[in-house]
Every structure is written in C-alpha cells, then in structure tokens.
Short mmCIF file of C-alpha atoms in Angstrom, two decimals:
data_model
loop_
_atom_site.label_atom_id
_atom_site.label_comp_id
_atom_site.label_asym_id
_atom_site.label_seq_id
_atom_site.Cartn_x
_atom_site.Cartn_y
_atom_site.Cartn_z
CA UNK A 199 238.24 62.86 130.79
CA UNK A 200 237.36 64.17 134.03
CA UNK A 201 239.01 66.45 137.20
CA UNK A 202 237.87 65.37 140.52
CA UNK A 203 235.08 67.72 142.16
CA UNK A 204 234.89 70.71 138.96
CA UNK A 205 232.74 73.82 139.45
CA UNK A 206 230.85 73.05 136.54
CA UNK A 207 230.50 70.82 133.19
CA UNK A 208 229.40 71.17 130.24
CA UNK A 209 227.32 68.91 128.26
CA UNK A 210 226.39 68.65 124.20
CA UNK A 211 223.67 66.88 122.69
CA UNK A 212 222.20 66.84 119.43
CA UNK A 213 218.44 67.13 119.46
CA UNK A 214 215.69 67.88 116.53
CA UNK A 215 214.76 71.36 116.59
CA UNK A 216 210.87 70.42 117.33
CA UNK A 217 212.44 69.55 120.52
CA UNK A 218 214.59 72.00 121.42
CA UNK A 219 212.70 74.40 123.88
CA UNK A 220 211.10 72.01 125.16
CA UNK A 221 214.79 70.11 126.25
CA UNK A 222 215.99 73.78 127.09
CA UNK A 223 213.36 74.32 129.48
CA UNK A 224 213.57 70.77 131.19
CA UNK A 225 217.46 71.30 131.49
CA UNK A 226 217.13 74.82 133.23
CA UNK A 227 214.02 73.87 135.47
CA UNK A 228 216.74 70.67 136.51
CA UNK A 229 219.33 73.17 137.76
CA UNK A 230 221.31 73.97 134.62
CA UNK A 231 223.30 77.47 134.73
CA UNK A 232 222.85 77.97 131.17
CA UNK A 233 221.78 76.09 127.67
CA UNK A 234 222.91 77.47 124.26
CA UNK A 235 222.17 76.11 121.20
CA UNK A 236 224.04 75.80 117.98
CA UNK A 237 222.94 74.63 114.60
CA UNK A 238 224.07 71.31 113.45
CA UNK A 239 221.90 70.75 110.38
CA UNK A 240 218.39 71.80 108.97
CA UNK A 241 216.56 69.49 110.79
CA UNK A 242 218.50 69.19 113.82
CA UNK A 243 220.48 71.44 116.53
CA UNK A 244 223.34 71.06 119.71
CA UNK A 245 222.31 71.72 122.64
CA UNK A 246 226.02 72.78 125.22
CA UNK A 247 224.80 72.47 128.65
CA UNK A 248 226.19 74.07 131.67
CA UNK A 249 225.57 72.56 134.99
CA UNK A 250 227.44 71.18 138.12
CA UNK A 251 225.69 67.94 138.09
CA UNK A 252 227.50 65.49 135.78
CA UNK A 253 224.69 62.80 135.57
CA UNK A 254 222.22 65.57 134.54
CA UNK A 255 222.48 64.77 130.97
CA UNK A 256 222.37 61.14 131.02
CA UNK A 257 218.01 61.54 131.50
CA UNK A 258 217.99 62.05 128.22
CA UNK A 259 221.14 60.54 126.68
CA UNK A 260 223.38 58.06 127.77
CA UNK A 261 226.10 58.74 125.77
CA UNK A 262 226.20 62.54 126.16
CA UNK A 263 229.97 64.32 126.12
CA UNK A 264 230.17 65.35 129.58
CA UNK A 265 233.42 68.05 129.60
CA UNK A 266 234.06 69.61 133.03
CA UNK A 267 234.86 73.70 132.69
CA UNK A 268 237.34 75.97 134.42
CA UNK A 269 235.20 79.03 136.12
CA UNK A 270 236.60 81.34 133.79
CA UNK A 271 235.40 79.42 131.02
CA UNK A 272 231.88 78.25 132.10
CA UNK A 273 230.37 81.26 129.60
CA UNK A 274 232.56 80.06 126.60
CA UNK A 275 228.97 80.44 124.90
CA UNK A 276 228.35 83.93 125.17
CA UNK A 277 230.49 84.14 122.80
CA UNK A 278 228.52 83.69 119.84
CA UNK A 279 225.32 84.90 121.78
CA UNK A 280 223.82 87.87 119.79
CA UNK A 281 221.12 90.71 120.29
CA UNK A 282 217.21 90.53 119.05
CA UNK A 283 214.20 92.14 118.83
CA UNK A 284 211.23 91.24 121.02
CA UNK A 285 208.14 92.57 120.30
CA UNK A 286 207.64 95.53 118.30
CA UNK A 287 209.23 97.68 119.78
CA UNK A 288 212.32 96.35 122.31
CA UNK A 289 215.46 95.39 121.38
CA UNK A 290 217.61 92.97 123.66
CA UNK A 291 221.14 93.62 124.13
CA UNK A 292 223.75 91.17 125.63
CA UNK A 293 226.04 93.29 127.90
CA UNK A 294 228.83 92.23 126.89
CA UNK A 295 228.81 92.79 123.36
CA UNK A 296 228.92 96.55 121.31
CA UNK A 297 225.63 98.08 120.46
CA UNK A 298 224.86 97.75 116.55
CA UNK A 299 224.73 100.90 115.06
CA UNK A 300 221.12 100.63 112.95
CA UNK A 301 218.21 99.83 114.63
CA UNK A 302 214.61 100.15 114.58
CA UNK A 303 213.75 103.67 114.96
CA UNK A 304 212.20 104.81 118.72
CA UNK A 305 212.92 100.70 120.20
CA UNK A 306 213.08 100.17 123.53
CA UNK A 307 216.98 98.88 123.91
CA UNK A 308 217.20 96.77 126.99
CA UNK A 309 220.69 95.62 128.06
CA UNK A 310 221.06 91.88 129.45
CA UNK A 311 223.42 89.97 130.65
CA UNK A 312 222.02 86.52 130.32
CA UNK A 313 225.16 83.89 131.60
CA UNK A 314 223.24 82.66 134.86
CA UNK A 315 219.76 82.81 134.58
CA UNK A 316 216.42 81.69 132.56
CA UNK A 317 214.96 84.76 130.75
CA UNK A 318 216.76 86.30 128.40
CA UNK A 319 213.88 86.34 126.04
CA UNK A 320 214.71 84.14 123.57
CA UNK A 321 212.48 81.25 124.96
CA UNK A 322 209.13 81.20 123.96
CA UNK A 323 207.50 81.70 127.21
CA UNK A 324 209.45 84.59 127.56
CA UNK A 325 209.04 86.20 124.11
CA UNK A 326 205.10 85.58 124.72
CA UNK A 327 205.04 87.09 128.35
CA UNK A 328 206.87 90.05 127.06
CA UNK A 329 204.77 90.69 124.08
CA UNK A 330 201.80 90.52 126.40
CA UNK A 331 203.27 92.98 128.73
CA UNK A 332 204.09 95.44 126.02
CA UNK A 333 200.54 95.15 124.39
CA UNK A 334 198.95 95.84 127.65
CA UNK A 335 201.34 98.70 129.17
CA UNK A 336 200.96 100.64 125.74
CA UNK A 337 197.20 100.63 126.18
CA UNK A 338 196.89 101.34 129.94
CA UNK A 339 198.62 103.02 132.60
CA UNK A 340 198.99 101.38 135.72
CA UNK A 341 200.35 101.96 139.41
CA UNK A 342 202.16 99.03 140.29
CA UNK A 343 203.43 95.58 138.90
CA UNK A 344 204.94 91.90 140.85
CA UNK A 345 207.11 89.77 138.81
CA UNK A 346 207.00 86.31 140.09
CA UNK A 347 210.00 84.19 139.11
CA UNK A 348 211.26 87.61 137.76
CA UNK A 349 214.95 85.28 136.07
CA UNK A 350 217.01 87.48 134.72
CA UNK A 351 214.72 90.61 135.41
CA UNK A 352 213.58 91.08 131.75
CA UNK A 353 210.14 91.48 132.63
CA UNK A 354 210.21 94.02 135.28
CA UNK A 355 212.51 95.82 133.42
CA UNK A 356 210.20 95.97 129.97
CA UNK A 357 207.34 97.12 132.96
CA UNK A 358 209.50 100.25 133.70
CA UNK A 359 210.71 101.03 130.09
CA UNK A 360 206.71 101.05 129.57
CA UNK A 361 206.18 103.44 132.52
CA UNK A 362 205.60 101.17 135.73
CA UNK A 363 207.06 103.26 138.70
CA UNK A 364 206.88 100.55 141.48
CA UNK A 365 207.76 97.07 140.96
CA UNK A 366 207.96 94.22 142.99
CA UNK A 367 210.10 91.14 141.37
CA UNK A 368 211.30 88.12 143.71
CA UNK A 369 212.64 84.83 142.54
CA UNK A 370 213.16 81.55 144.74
CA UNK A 371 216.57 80.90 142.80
CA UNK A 372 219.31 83.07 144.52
CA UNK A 373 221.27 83.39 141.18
CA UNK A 374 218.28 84.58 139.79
CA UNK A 375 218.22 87.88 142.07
CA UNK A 376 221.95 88.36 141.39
CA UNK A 377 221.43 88.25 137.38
CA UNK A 378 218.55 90.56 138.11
CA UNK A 379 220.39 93.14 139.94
CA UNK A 380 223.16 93.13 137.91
CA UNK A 381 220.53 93.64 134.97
CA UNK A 382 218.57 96.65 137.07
CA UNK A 383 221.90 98.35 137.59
CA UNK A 384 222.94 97.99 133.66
CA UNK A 385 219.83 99.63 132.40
CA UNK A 386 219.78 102.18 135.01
CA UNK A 387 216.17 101.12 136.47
CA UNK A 388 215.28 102.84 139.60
CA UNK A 389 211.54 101.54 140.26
CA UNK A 390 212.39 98.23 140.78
CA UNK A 391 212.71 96.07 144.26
CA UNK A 392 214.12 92.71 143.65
CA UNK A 393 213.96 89.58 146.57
CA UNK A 394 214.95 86.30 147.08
CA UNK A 395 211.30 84.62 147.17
CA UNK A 396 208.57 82.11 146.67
CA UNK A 397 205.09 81.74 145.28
CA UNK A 398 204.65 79.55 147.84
CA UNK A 399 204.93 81.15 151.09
CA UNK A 400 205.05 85.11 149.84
CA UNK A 401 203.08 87.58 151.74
CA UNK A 402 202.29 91.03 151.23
CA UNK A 403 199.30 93.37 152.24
CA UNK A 404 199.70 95.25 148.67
CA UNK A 405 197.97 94.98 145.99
CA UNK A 406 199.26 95.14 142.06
CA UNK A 407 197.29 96.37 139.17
CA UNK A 408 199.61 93.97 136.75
CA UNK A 409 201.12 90.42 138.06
CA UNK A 410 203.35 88.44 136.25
CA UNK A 411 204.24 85.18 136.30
CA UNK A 412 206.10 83.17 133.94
CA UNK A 413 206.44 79.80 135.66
CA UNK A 414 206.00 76.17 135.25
CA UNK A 415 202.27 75.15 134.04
CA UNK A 416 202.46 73.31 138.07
CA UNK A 417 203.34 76.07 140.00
CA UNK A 418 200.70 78.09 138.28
CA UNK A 419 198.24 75.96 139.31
CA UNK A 420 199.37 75.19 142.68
CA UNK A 421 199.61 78.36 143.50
CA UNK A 422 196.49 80.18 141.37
CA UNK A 423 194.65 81.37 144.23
CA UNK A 424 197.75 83.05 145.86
CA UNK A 425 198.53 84.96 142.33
CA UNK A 426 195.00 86.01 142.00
CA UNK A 427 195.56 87.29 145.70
CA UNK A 428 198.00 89.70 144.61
CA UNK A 429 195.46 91.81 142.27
CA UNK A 430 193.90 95.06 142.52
CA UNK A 431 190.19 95.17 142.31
CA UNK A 432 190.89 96.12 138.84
CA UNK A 433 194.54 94.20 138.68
CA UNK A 434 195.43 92.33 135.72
CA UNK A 435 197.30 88.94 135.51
CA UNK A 436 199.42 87.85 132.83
CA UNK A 437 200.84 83.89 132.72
CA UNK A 438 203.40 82.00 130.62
CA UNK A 439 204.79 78.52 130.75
CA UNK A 440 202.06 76.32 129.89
CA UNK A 441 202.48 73.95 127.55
CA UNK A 442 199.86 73.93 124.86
CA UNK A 443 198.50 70.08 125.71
CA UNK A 444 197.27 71.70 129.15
CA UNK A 445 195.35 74.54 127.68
CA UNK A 446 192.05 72.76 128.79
CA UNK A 447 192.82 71.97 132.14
CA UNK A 448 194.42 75.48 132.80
CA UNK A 449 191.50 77.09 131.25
CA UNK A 450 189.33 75.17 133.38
CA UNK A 451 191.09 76.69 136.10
CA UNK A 452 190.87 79.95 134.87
CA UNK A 453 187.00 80.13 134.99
CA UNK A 454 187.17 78.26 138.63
CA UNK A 455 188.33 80.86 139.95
CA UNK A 456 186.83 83.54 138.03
CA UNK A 457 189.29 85.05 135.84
CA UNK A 458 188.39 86.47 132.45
CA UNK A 459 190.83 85.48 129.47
CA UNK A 460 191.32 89.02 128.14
CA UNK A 461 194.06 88.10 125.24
CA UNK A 462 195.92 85.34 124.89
CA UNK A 463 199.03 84.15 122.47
CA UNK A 464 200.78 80.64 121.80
CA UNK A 465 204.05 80.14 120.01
CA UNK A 466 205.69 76.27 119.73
CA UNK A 467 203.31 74.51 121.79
CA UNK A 468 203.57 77.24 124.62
CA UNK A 469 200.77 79.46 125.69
CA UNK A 470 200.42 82.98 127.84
CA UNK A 471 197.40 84.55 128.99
CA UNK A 472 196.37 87.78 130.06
CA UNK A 473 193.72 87.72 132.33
CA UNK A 474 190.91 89.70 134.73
CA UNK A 475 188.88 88.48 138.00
CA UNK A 476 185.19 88.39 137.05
CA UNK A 477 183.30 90.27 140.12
#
C-alpha cells in the first residue's frame, strides 16, 4: 500500500546481528534519515529504515515491507530509543526522554537528540572515536579541535565537556548541521562553530592540535593529505570508519605520509586510530 509522492518511508528487514552495523552504516551512507534496530531473535535482528527513496531497500532485499510515513510519524522509533554509557565516563541522553535518576558518579551527561543524523554513539565507529577522544583529552590539554563529518555533533561536544575551548565542526550533509545545532544549544556548548562543509574543498589558514574525523575508510584516504594539513606542528589526528579488512592498506597509508600510530582500538570489524606526523 502506497500514497503517491510521501515525505518519507519506512522500511523493515530482518538481518543476522553479525551484519547489522555493517547494513546500518551502508543504509545511512545511501541517504537514510534514520535506522533503528529491534530484536527479533538471538541470532537475528529488524532493521526499520527511514528514507525518502522507496527502492532503497530493494539492494539488499527484494521483498522488503516498504510503508510510507506521515511527517509526524517518521520518528515512531524514538520511541523505544534509550540512554547509554560511552566510555568511562559519559553518559548519552536522548532529549526527549527524562533523565534516570542513578547514574555513574562524576559522568559526563551529554544530551542528544539523534532522529536525523549518523552519530549518536551507538555505532561502533562512533563509540571507538569517542573513547579515543576521551583517552586523549584526559591526558593532555589542548588549544583547539576540527570535527570533520561532525553528524549529530557528539564529538565536538565530548571535546568541550573535556575542556576544548575552540572548535571547528562542519559536515557536507545539511541535516547534519541542523541536528548539530540543535545538539550545541541542548547541552549549552558555547566553544563550538558548526558549518555546512567538505573534506574535499575546505580551507582554512588555522591549525588544530586535535582533528577528528570519523568518515568512510574512502574519504579518509582520498582526502589524507588534506586532514594531515589541518595539524599543529604538534596536532594530533584521530580516525574512525575503517573497516577492519583495510587495516593494511590504511596503515600503509599512515606511514606514507608519516604519521605515527599512537593508540589504536577495533570493535566488530571497525577500527580508529589516533595518530602523530613523524618530523
């Protein structure tokens, strides 16, 4: 059952859960709004779709139910969306729902509200990024930080909570800066400047001591030499969204162009780095 021309659909397939993130992410780098997930059985989990492209769904099944949504009911899925910790220390809190009343002594509570954009921390390149960016800010204290693909804003806003007082964060995807501003504004940041940008053809004479850049394993090495551009003499640059079958070749491309791997962490096949230039 269709309408003619919706805003949006929404798709469900069932998918084993060894394949989950890595459907999530191909759904969300294809334009998808939003994928939840739900639990079906133990070995197996649903994945509901949101996107405005009907035929979306059918690269990976055929049969998928494709349901088109009302606006008012394209985040349906938030509601069973809860909060989590991240790291040790930072706890992430959907906007929308009441703050629990025990948690972790001294955590960082960040407030998101994650209906329109990739980054709400659950992924794994997102958890790993974060945990990097934590590890580092608690052991050094830095001037400045650029979040490239910043998503929902997560990372710049963990930067600040760990005492970064000028950040940069630009994202090519215009709903992207949106989610982030809305984000900035809920957890009262005021040391972040958020853009509508690219990797590609950014420009700046400044120069961060921390970059980050959670982004597809491609645009990370397309675009190596222009992140690498962006550091301090002493600037440090932290990566996520590799897929653990190019650890080689990104490595490779890592000593190429004379970065340092300084820590690095993997969790379901994905891998971040945190890295230095070699002088």
């Amino acid at each position: 059952m269709t309408k003619e021309d919706p805003s949006y659909y929404q798709s469900q397939i069932q998918v084993e859960k060894s394949q989950k993130d890595e459907i999530s992410d191909y759904f969300l780098n294809a334009g998808a709004s939003s994928v939840a997930e739900k639990e079906h059985d133990k070995n197996s989990v649903n994945l509901i779709i949101t996107h405005q492209n009907k035929s979306l769904v059918l690269d990976i099944e055929r049969s998928a139910i494709v349901i088109p949504l009302e606006n008012s009911l394209q985040y349906n899925w938030l509601n069973n969306y809860e909060g989590f910790y991240l790291g040790n220390s930072i706890y992430i809190h959907p906007s929308h729902l009441e703050l629990p009343q025990s948690l972790k002594k001294g955590c960082s509570i960040i407030q998101i509200n994650p209906k329109d954009a990739f980054g709400d921390g659950r992924h794994p390149t997102t958890k790993l990024c974060a945990k990097l960016i934590e590890e580092f800010l608690k052991n050094n204290s830095i001037e400045n930080c650029c979040d490239v693909g910043t998503g929902t804003g997560l990372l710049s806003i963990i930067s600040e909570k760990f005492g970064v007082k000028n950040i940069d964060a630009f994202d090519n995807c215009k709903n992207a800066i949106k989610n982030t501003t809305e984000n900035i504004l809920l957890n009262k940041c005021k040391h972040i400047n958020c853009f509508q940008g690219d990797i590609e053809t950014f420009s700046t004479p400044k120069k961060y001591d921390l970059v980050v850049a959670n982004l597809l394993t491609e645009v990370i090495e397309n675009n190596i030499s222009s992140l690498v551009n962006l550091l301090s003499s002493s600037g440090t640059l932290i990566v996520s969204g590799i897929g653990k079958q190019w650890k080689t070749c990104i490595e490779d491309l890592f000593k190429t162009n004379k970065l340092l791997i300084n820590n690095q962490k993997i969790e379901n096949n994905w891998l971040a780095y945190q890295l230095s230039v070699k002088y």
